[in-house]
Structure formats: structure tokens, C-alpha cells
Short mmCIF file of C-alpha atoms in Angstrom, two decimals:
data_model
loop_
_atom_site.label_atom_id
_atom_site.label_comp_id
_atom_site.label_asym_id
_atom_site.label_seq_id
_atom_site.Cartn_x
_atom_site.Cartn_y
_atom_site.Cartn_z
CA UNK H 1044 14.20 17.32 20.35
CA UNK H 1045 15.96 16.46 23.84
CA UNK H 1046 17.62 13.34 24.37
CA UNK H 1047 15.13 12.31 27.06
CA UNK H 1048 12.37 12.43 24.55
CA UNK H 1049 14.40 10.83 22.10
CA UNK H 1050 15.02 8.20 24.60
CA UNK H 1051 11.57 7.89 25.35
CA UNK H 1052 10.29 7.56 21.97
CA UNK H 1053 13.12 4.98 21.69
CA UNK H 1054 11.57 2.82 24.20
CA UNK H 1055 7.68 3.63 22.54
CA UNK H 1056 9.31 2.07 19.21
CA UNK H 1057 10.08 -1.08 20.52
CA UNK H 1058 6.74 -2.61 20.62
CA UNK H 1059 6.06 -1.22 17.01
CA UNK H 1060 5.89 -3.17 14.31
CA UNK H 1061 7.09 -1.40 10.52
CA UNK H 1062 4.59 -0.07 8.64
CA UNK H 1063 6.44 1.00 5.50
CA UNK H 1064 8.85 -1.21 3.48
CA UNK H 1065 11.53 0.40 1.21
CA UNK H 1066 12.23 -1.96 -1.53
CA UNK H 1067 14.22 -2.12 -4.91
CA UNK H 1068 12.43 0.65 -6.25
CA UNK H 1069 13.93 2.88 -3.36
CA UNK H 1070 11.76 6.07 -1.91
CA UNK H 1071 8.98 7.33 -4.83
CA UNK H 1072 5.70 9.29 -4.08
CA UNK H 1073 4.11 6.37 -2.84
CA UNK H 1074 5.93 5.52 -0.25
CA UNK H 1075 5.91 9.11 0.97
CA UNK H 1076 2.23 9.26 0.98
CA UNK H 1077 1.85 5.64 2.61
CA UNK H 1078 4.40 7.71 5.51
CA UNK H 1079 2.64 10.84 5.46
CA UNK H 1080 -0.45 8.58 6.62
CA UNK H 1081 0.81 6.76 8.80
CA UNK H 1082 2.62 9.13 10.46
CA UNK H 1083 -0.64 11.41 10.78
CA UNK H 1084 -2.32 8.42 12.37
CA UNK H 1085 0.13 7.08 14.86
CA UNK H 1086 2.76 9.54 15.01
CA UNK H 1087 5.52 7.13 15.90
CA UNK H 1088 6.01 5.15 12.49
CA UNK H 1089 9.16 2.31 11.71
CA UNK H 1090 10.40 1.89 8.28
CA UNK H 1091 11.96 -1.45 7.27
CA UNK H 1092 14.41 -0.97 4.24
CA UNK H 1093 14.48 -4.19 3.04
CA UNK H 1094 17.56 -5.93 1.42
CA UNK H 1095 17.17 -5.40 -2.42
CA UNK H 1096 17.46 -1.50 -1.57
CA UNK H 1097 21.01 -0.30 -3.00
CA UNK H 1098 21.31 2.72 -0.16
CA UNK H 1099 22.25 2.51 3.39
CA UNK H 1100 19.60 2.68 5.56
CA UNK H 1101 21.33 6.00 7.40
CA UNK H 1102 21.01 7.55 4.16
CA UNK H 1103 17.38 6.55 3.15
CA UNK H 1104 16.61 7.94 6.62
CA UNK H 1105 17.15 11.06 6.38
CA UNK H 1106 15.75 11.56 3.16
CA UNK H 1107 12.55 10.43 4.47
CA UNK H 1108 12.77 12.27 7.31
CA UNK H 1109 13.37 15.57 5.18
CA UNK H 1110 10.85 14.31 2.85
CA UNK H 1111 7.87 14.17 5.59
CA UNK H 1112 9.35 16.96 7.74
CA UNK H 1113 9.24 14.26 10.51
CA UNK H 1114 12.37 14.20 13.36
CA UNK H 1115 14.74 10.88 12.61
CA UNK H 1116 14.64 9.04 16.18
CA UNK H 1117 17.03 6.32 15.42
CA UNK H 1118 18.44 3.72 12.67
CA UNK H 1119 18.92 0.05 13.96
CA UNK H 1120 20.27 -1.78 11.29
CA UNK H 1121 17.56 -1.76 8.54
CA UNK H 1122 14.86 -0.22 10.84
CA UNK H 1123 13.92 3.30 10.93
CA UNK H 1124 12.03 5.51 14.02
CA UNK H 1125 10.51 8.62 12.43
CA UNK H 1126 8.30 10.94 15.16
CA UNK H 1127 5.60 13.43 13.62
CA UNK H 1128 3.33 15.24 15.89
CA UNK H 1129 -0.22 15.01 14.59
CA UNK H 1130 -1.53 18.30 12.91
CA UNK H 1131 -5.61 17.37 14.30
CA UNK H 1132 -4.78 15.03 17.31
CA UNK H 1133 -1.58 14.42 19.76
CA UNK H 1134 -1.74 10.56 20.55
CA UNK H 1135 1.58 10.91 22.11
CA UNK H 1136 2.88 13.15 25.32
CA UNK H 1137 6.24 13.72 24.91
CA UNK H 1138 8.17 14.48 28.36
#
């Protein structure tokens, strides 16, 4: 990924709201298969790790990011960009 699409999808993530929460229990099946679906949907998905997870975020990211085969777009603080194409339908051009 080039740093102008990065930077775009950057700018895309700013109006999204997080869709997955990491909690306590840290990353289990679950949570990968709440991210596998919403990544499949939107493409463009931001994980909260919440405060009662033991890991830093930077960490937690890329494991999910490994875990989905998505591409890690940025950590801000506790908030995490992951970017998937869509195997049956692009919503999002990249540049």
C-alpha cells in the first residue's frame, strides 16, 4: 500500500465510527468473525480497544491485522484503521 492511499484511507476513517470493541477478554474467535464481517461489508473498519485490555493497542493491531489478512492503516491511541478489499464487491476506490 502507498502512502497516498494510506493517507487517503486516513482521511475516509475519520467519519467512522468503531465497530469492534476489544475488551478484557482480549482478541478470541469472536471478535475475529465480528471483523471478518465487517470488514467484508464496509471494507474500512475501526477497532476501539477499550481500557480493561492488558496489551497495547500497537500490539493488538497487528495481530488483528495478521489475523484477518487485512492492511493496518493506522493506531491513534486506542483506535484502530484496518482496510480489506471486498472479495464480491469494491465499495471503496483506492487512488
Amino acid at each position: 500500500m502507498t502512502g497516498k492511499q494510506r493517507r487517503f484511507l486516513r482521511a475516509l476513517g475519520t467519519g467512522v465510527d468503531p465497530i469492534v470493541h476489544v475488551g478484557k477478554a482480549g482478541v478470541w474467535e469472536n471478535t475475529l468473525k465480528q471483523l471478518e464481517e465487517a470488514l467484508e461489508a464496509k471494507e474500512l473498519v475501526k477497532v476501539r480497544v477499550l481500557h480493561s485490555h492488558d496489551d497495547d493497542p500497537k500490539s493488538t493491531a497487528k495481530i488483528l491485522a495478521e489475523a484477518v489478512g487485512a492492511e493496518l492503516v493506522q493506531v491513534v491511541g486506542r483506535n484502530i484503521l484496518l482496510y480489506r478489499p471486498s472479495t464480491k464487491k469494491s465499495v471503496i476506490e483506492l487512488p
